[in-house]
Amino acid sequence: MTLSDDFLAHQGDELTALKERLTEELAYFREAAAPVTLDQAQVGRLSRIDAIGQQEMHKAAAVQTEQRLRRVLVAMRKLESGDYGDCDQCDEAIEPRRLEAQPEVSLCLRCQGASEGH
């Protein structure tokens, strides 16, 4: 299955927008995951345990966002090289609907299911 030039251009726009959004989110999560410092005025509203818990959640969100951003950058390179839309494992075409839903996806449904043990 060959993807149309219009589809590829649209996916390029989607990937660019996604890259920008994820870059902003990553900056936010990294800032929010900074070491916890509480002054005396904050202690009454937010306990240190709560602050540390929130810090850990932001760290985890930063890791997930960074991983997705890496997948987006790989997809953008594939788009430039002409390999976008091909499954990384079987080299078959990935369904366009799957690419529309998740433009950075690198596996077809069959290979994705196999990698997850389904």
Coordinates of N, CA, C and O in Angstrom, one line a residue:
M1 N 0.8 -1.2 0.0 CA 0.0 0.0 0.0 C 0.9 1.2 0.0 O 1.8 1.4 0.8
T2 N 0.7 2.1 -0.9 CA 1.5 3.3 -1.0 C 0.6 4.5 -0.5 O -0.5 4.7 -0.8
L3 N 1.3 5.3 0.4 CA 0.6 6.4 1.0 C 0.7 7.6 0.1 O 1.7 7.9 -0.6
S4 N -0.4 8.3 0.0 CA -0.5 9.5 -1.0 C 0.4 10.6 -0.5 O 0.7 10.7 0.7
D5 N 0.8 11.5 -1.4 CA 1.6 12.7 -1.0 C 0.8 13.6 0.0 O 1.4 14.1 0.9
D6 N -0.5 13.7 -0.3 CA -1.4 14.5 0.6 C -1.4 13.9 2.0 O -1.3 14.6 3.0
F7 N -1.5 12.6 2.1 CA -1.5 11.9 3.4 C -0.2 12.1 4.1 O -0.1 12.5 5.3
L8 N 0.9 12.0 3.4 CA 2.3 12.1 4.0 C 2.5 13.6 4.4 O 3.1 13.8 5.5
A9 N 2.0 14.6 3.7 CA 2.1 16.0 4.0 C 1.3 16.2 5.3 O 1.8 16.9 6.2
H10 N 0.1 15.7 5.4 CA -0.7 15.8 6.6 C 0.0 15.2 7.8 O 0.0 15.8 8.9
Q11 N 0.5 14.0 7.6 CA 1.2 13.4 8.7 C 2.4 14.2 9.2 O 2.7 14.2 10.3
G12 N 3.1 14.8 8.2 CA 4.3 15.6 8.6 C 3.8 16.8 9.4 O 4.5 17.1 10.4
D13 N 2.7 17.4 9.1 CA 2.1 18.5 9.9 C 1.8 18.0 11.3 O 2.0 18.7 12.3
E14 N 1.1 16.8 11.3 CA 0.7 16.3 12.6 C 1.9 16.0 13.5 O 1.9 16.2 14.7
L15 N 3.0 15.4 12.9 CA 4.2 15.1 13.6 C 4.9 16.3 14.1 O 5.4 16.4 15.3
T16 N 4.9 17.4 13.3 CA 5.5 18.6 13.7 C 4.8 19.3 14.9 O 5.4 19.7 15.9
A17 N 3.4 19.3 14.8 CA 2.6 19.8 15.9 C 2.8 19.0 17.2 O 2.9 19.5 18.3
L18 N 2.9 17.7 17.0 CA 3.0 16.8 18.2 C 4.4 17.0 18.8 O 4.5 17.0 20.0
K19 N 5.4 17.2 18.0 CA 6.8 17.4 18.5 C 6.8 18.7 19.3 O 7.4 18.7 20.4
E20 N 6.1 19.7 18.8 CA 6.1 21.0 19.6 C 5.4 20.8 20.9 O 5.8 21.3 21.9
R21 N 4.2 20.2 20.9 CA 3.5 20.0 22.1 C 4.2 19.1 23.1 O 4.3 19.5 24.3
L22 N 4.8 18.1 22.7 CA 5.6 17.2 23.6 C 6.8 17.9 24.1 O 7.2 17.7 25.3
T23 N 7.5 18.7 23.3 CA 8.6 19.5 23.8 C 8.2 20.4 24.9 O 8.9 20.6 26.0
E24 N 7.0 21.1 24.8 CA 6.5 22.0 25.8 C 6.2 21.2 27.1 O 6.5 21.6 28.2
E25 N 5.5 20.1 26.9 CA 5.1 19.2 28.0 C 6.3 18.7 28.8 O 6.4 18.7 30.0
L26 N 7.3 18.3 28.0 CA 8.6 17.8 28.7 C 9.2 18.9 29.5 O 9.7 18.6 30.6
A27 N 9.3 20.1 29.0 CA 9.9 21.2 29.8 C 9.1 21.4 31.1 O 9.7 21.6 32.1
Y28 N 7.7 21.4 31.0 CA 6.9 21.6 32.2 C 7.2 20.4 33.2 O 7.4 20.7 34.4
F29 N 7.1 19.2 32.7 CA 7.3 18.1 33.6 C 8.7 18.1 34.3 O 8.9 17.8 35.5
R30 N 9.7 18.5 33.5 CA 11.1 18.5 34.1 C 11.1 19.6 35.2 O 11.8 19.4 36.2
E31 N 10.5 20.7 34.9 CA 10.5 21.8 35.9 C 9.7 21.4 37.1 O 10.2 21.6 38.3
A32 N 8.6 20.7 36.9 CA 7.8 20.3 38.0 C 8.4 19.2 38.8 O 8.1 19.0 40.0
A33 N 9.4 18.5 38.2 CA 10.0 17.4 38.9 C 11.3 17.8 39.6 O 12.0 17.0 40.1
A34 N 11.5 19.1 39.6 CA 12.7 19.6 40.3 C 12.7 19.3 41.8 O 11.6 19.0 42.3
P35 N 13.8 19.2 42.4 CA 13.9 18.9 43.9 C 12.9 19.7 44.7 O 12.7 20.9 44.4
V36 N 12.3 19.0 45.6 CA 11.2 19.6 46.4 C 11.9 20.5 47.5 O 12.7 20.1 48.2
T37 N 11.4 21.8 47.5 CA 11.8 22.7 48.6 C 10.6 23.3 49.1 O 9.8 23.9 48.4
L38 N 10.4 23.2 50.4 CA 9.2 23.8 51.0 C 9.6 24.8 52.0 O 10.5 24.5 52.9
D39 N 9.0 26.0 51.9 CA 9.3 26.9 53.0 C 8.2 26.8 54.1 O 7.2 26.1 53.9
Q40 N 8.3 27.5 55.1 CA 7.4 27.3 56.3 C 6.0 27.7 55.9 O 5.0 27.1 56.4
A41 N 5.8 28.6 55.0 CA 4.4 29.1 54.6 C 3.7 28.0 53.8 O 2.5 27.9 53.8
Q42 N 4.4 27.1 53.1 CA 3.8 26.1 52.3 C 3.5 24.8 53.1 O 2.6 24.0 52.7
V43 N 4.2 24.6 54.2 CA 4.0 23.4 54.9 C 2.6 23.2 55.4 O 2.1 22.0 55.3
G44 N 1.9 24.2 55.7 CA 0.5 24.0 56.1 C -0.4 23.6 55.0 O -1.4 22.9 55.2
R45 N -0.1 24.0 53.8 CA -1.0 23.6 52.6 C -0.6 22.3 52.0 O -1.4 21.6 51.4
L46 N 0.6 22.0 52.0 CA 1.1 20.8 51.2 C 2.2 20.1 52.0 O 3.2 20.7 52.3
S47 N 1.9 18.9 52.4 CA 2.9 18.2 53.2 C 4.1 17.8 52.3 O 4.0 17.7 51.1
R48 N 5.2 17.6 52.9 CA 6.4 17.2 52.2 C 6.2 15.8 51.4 O 6.6 15.7 50.3
I49 N 5.4 14.9 52.0 CA 5.1 13.6 51.4 C 4.3 13.9 50.1 O 4.6 13.2 49.1
D50 N 3.3 14.7 50.2 CA 2.5 15.0 49.0 C 3.4 15.7 47.9 O 3.3 15.3 46.8
A51 N 4.3 16.6 48.3 CA 5.1 17.2 47.4 C 6.1 16.2 46.7 O 6.3 16.3 45.5
I52 N 6.6 15.3 47.5 CA 7.5 14.3 46.9 C 6.7 13.4 46.0 O 7.2 13.0 44.9
G53 N 5.5 13.0 46.4 CA 4.7 12.2 45.5 C 4.4 12.9 44.2 O 4.4 12.2 43.1
Q54 N 4.1 14.2 44.2 CA 3.8 14.9 43.0 C 5.1 15.0 42.1 O 5.1 14.9 40.9
Q55 N 6.2 15.2 42.8 CA 7.5 15.2 42.1 C 7.7 13.9 41.4 O 8.2 13.9 40.2
E56 N 7.5 12.8 42.0 CA 7.7 11.5 41.4 C 6.7 11.3 40.2 O 7.1 10.7 39.2
M57 N 5.5 11.7 40.3 CA 4.6 11.6 39.2 C 5.1 12.5 38.0 O 5.0 12.0 36.9
H58 N 5.6 13.6 38.3 CA 6.1 14.5 37.2 C 7.3 13.9 36.6 O 7.5 13.9 35.4
K59 N 8.2 13.2 37.4 CA 9.3 12.5 36.8 C 8.9 11.4 35.9 O 9.5 11.3 34.8
A60 N 7.9 10.6 36.3 CA 7.4 9.5 35.4 C 6.8 10.1 34.2 O 7.0 9.5 33.1
A61 N 6.0 11.2 34.3 CA 5.4 11.8 33.1 C 6.5 12.3 32.2 O 6.4 12.2 30.9
A62 N 7.6 12.8 32.7 CA 8.7 13.3 31.9 C 9.3 12.2 31.1 O 9.6 12.3 29.9
V63 N 9.5 11.1 31.8 CA 10.1 9.9 31.1 C 9.2 9.4 29.9 O 9.7 9.2 28.8
Q64 N 7.9 9.3 30.2 CA 7.0 8.9 29.1 C 6.9 9.9 28.0 O 6.9 9.5 26.8
T65 N 6.9 11.2 28.3 CA 6.9 12.2 27.3 C 8.1 12.2 26.5 O 8.1 12.3 25.2
E66 N 9.3 12.0 27.1 CA 10.6 11.9 26.4 C 10.6 10.7 25.5 O 11.1 10.9 24.3
Q67 N 10.1 9.6 25.9 CA 10.1 8.4 25.0 C 9.2 8.6 23.8 O 9.6 8.3 22.7
R68 N 8.0 9.3 24.0 CA 7.1 9.5 22.9 C 7.8 10.5 21.9 O 7.7 10.4 20.7
L69 N 8.4 11.5 22.5 CA 9.1 12.5 21.7 C 10.2 11.9 20.8 O 10.3 12.2 19.6
R70 N 10.9 10.9 21.4 CA 11.9 10.2 20.6 C 11.3 9.5 19.4 O 11.8 9.4 18.3
R71 N 10.1 8.8 19.7 CA 9.4 8.1 18.6 C 8.9 9.1 17.5 O 9.0 8.7 16.3
V72 N 8.5 10.2 17.9 CA 8.1 11.3 17.0 C 9.2 11.7 16.1 O 9.1 11.8 14.9
L73 N 10.4 11.9 16.7 CA 11.6 12.3 15.9 C 12.0 11.2 14.9 O 12.4 11.5 13.8
V74 N 11.9 10.0 15.4 CA 12.2 8.9 14.5 C 11.2 8.9 13.3 O 11.6 8.7 12.1
A75 N 10.0 9.0 13.6 CA 8.9 9.0 12.5 C 9.2 10.2 11.6 O 9.0 10.0 10.3
M76 N 9.6 11.3 12.1 CA 9.9 12.5 11.2 C 11.1 12.2 10.3 O 11.1 12.5 9.1
R77 N 12.1 11.5 10.8 CA 13.2 11.1 10.0 C 12.8 10.1 8.9 O 13.2 10.2 7.7
K78 N 11.9 9.2 9.3 CA 11.4 8.2 8.3 C 10.6 8.9 7.2 O 10.7 8.5 6.1
L79 N 9.9 9.9 7.6 CA 9.1 10.6 6.6 C 10.0 11.3 5.6 O 9.8 11.2 4.4
E80 N 11.1 11.9 6.1 CA 12.1 12.5 5.2 C 12.8 11.5 4.3 O 13.1 11.8 3.2
S81 N 13.0 10.3 4.8 CA 13.8 9.3 4.1 C 12.9 8.5 3.2 O 13.4 7.7 2.3
G82 N 11.6 8.6 3.3 CA 10.6 7.8 2.5 C 10.3 6.5 3.1 O 9.6 5.7 2.4
D83 N 10.7 6.2 4.3 CA 10.3 4.9 5.0 C 9.1 5.0 5.9 O 8.8 4.0 6.5
Y84 N 8.5 6.2 6.0 CA 7.4 6.4 6.9 C 6.2 5.4 6.5 O 5.9 5.3 5.3
G85 N 5.6 4.8 7.5 CA 4.5 4.0 7.3 C 4.8 2.5 7.1 O 3.9 1.7 6.9
D86 N 6.1 2.1 7.1 CA 6.5 0.7 7.0 C 6.8 0.2 8.4 O 7.5 0.9 9.2
C87 N 6.3 -1.0 8.7 CA 6.5 -1.6 10.0 C 8.0 -1.9 10.2 O 8.7 -2.4 9.3
D88 N 8.5 -1.6 11.4 CA 9.9 -1.9 11.7 C 10.3 -3.3 11.7 O 11.4 -3.7 11.6
Q89 N 9.3 -4.2 12.0 CA 9.6 -5.6 12.1 C 9.4 -6.4 10.8 O 10.2 -7.2 10.4
C90 N 8.2 -6.2 10.2 CA 7.9 -7.0 9.0 C 8.0 -6.3 7.7 O 7.9 -6.9 6.6
D91 N 8.3 -5.0 7.7 CA 8.4 -4.1 6.5 C 7.1 -4.0 5.7 O 7.1 -3.4 4.6
E92 N 6.0 -4.5 6.3 CA 4.7 -4.3 5.6 C 4.2 -2.9 5.9 O 4.6 -2.3 6.9
A93 N 3.2 -2.5 5.1 CA 2.6 -1.1 5.3 C 1.8 -1.1 6.6 O 1.0 -2.1 6.9
I94 N 1.9 -0.1 7.4 CA 1.1 0.1 8.5 C -0.2 0.8 8.0 O -0.2 1.7 7.2
E95 N -1.4 0.3 8.6 CA -2.7 0.9 8.2 C -2.7 2.4 8.3 O -2.3 2.9 9.4
P96 N -3.1 3.1 7.3 CA -3.2 4.6 7.4 C -4.0 5.1 8.6 O -3.7 6.0 9.3
R97 N -5.1 4.3 8.9 CA -5.9 4.7 10.1 C -5.1 4.6 11.4 O -5.3 5.4 12.3
R98 N -4.3 3.7 11.5 CA -3.4 3.5 12.7 C -2.4 4.7 12.7 O -2.1 5.3 13.8
L99 N -1.9 5.1 11.6 CA -0.9 6.2 11.5 C -1.6 7.5 11.8 O -1.1 8.4 12.5
E100 N -2.9 7.7 11.4 CA -3.7 8.9 11.7 C -3.9 9.0 13.2 O -3.8 10.1 13.8
A101 N -4.2 7.9 13.9 CA -4.5 7.8 15.3 C -3.2 8.1 16.1 O -3.2 8.7 17.2
Q102 N -2.1 7.6 15.7 CA -0.8 7.7 16.4 C 0.3 7.8 15.3 O 0.9 6.8 15.0
P103 N 0.6 9.0 14.9 CA 1.5 9.2 13.8 C 2.9 8.7 14.0 O 3.6 8.5 13.0
E104 N 3.3 8.5 15.3 CA 4.7 8.0 15.5 C 4.8 6.5 15.6 O 5.9 6.0 15.9
V105 N 3.7 5.8 15.4 CA 3.7 4.4 15.5 C 4.7 3.7 14.5 O 4.9 4.2 13.4
S106 N 5.4 2.7 15.0 CA 6.4 2.1 14.1 C 6.1 0.6 13.8 O 6.9 0.0 13.1
L107 N 5.1 0.0 14.4 CA 4.7 -1.4 14.1 C 3.3 -1.5 13.6 O 2.4 -0.7 14.0
C108 N 3.1 -2.4 12.7 CA 1.7 -2.7 12.3 C 1.0 -3.4 13.5 O 1.6 -3.8 14.4
L109 N -0.3 -3.5 13.4 CA -1.1 -4.1 14.4 C -0.6 -5.6 14.8 O -0.5 -5.9 15.9
R110 N -0.4 -6.3 13.7 CA 0.0 -7.7 14.0 C 1.3 -7.8 14.8 O 1.5 -8.5 15.7
C111 N 2.3 -7.1 14.3 CA 3.6 -7.1 15.0 C 3.5 -6.4 16.4 O 4.2 -6.9 17.4
Q112 N 2.7 -5.4 16.6 CA 2.5 -4.8 17.9 C 1.9 -5.8 18.8 O 2.3 -6.0 20.0
G113 N 0.9 -6.6 18.3 CA 0.2 -7.6 19.2 C 1.2 -8.7 19.5 O 1.2 -9.1 20.7
A114 N 2.1 -9.1 18.6 CA 3.0 -10.1 18.9 C 4.1 -9.7 19.9 O 4.5 -10.4 20.8
S115 N 4.4 -8.4 19.8 CA 5.4 -7.9 20.8 C 4.9 -7.7 22.2 O 5.6 -7.8 23.2
E116 N 3.5 -7.6 22.3 CA 2.9 -7.5 23.6 C 2.4 -8.9 24.1 O 1.8 -9.0 25.1
G117 N 2.7 -9.9 23.3 CA 2.3 -11.3 23.7 C 0.8 -11.6 23.5 O 0.3 -12.5 24.1
H118 N 0.2 -10.9 22.6 CA -1.2 -11.2 22.3 C -1.4 -12.2 21.1 O -0.7 -12.3 20.3

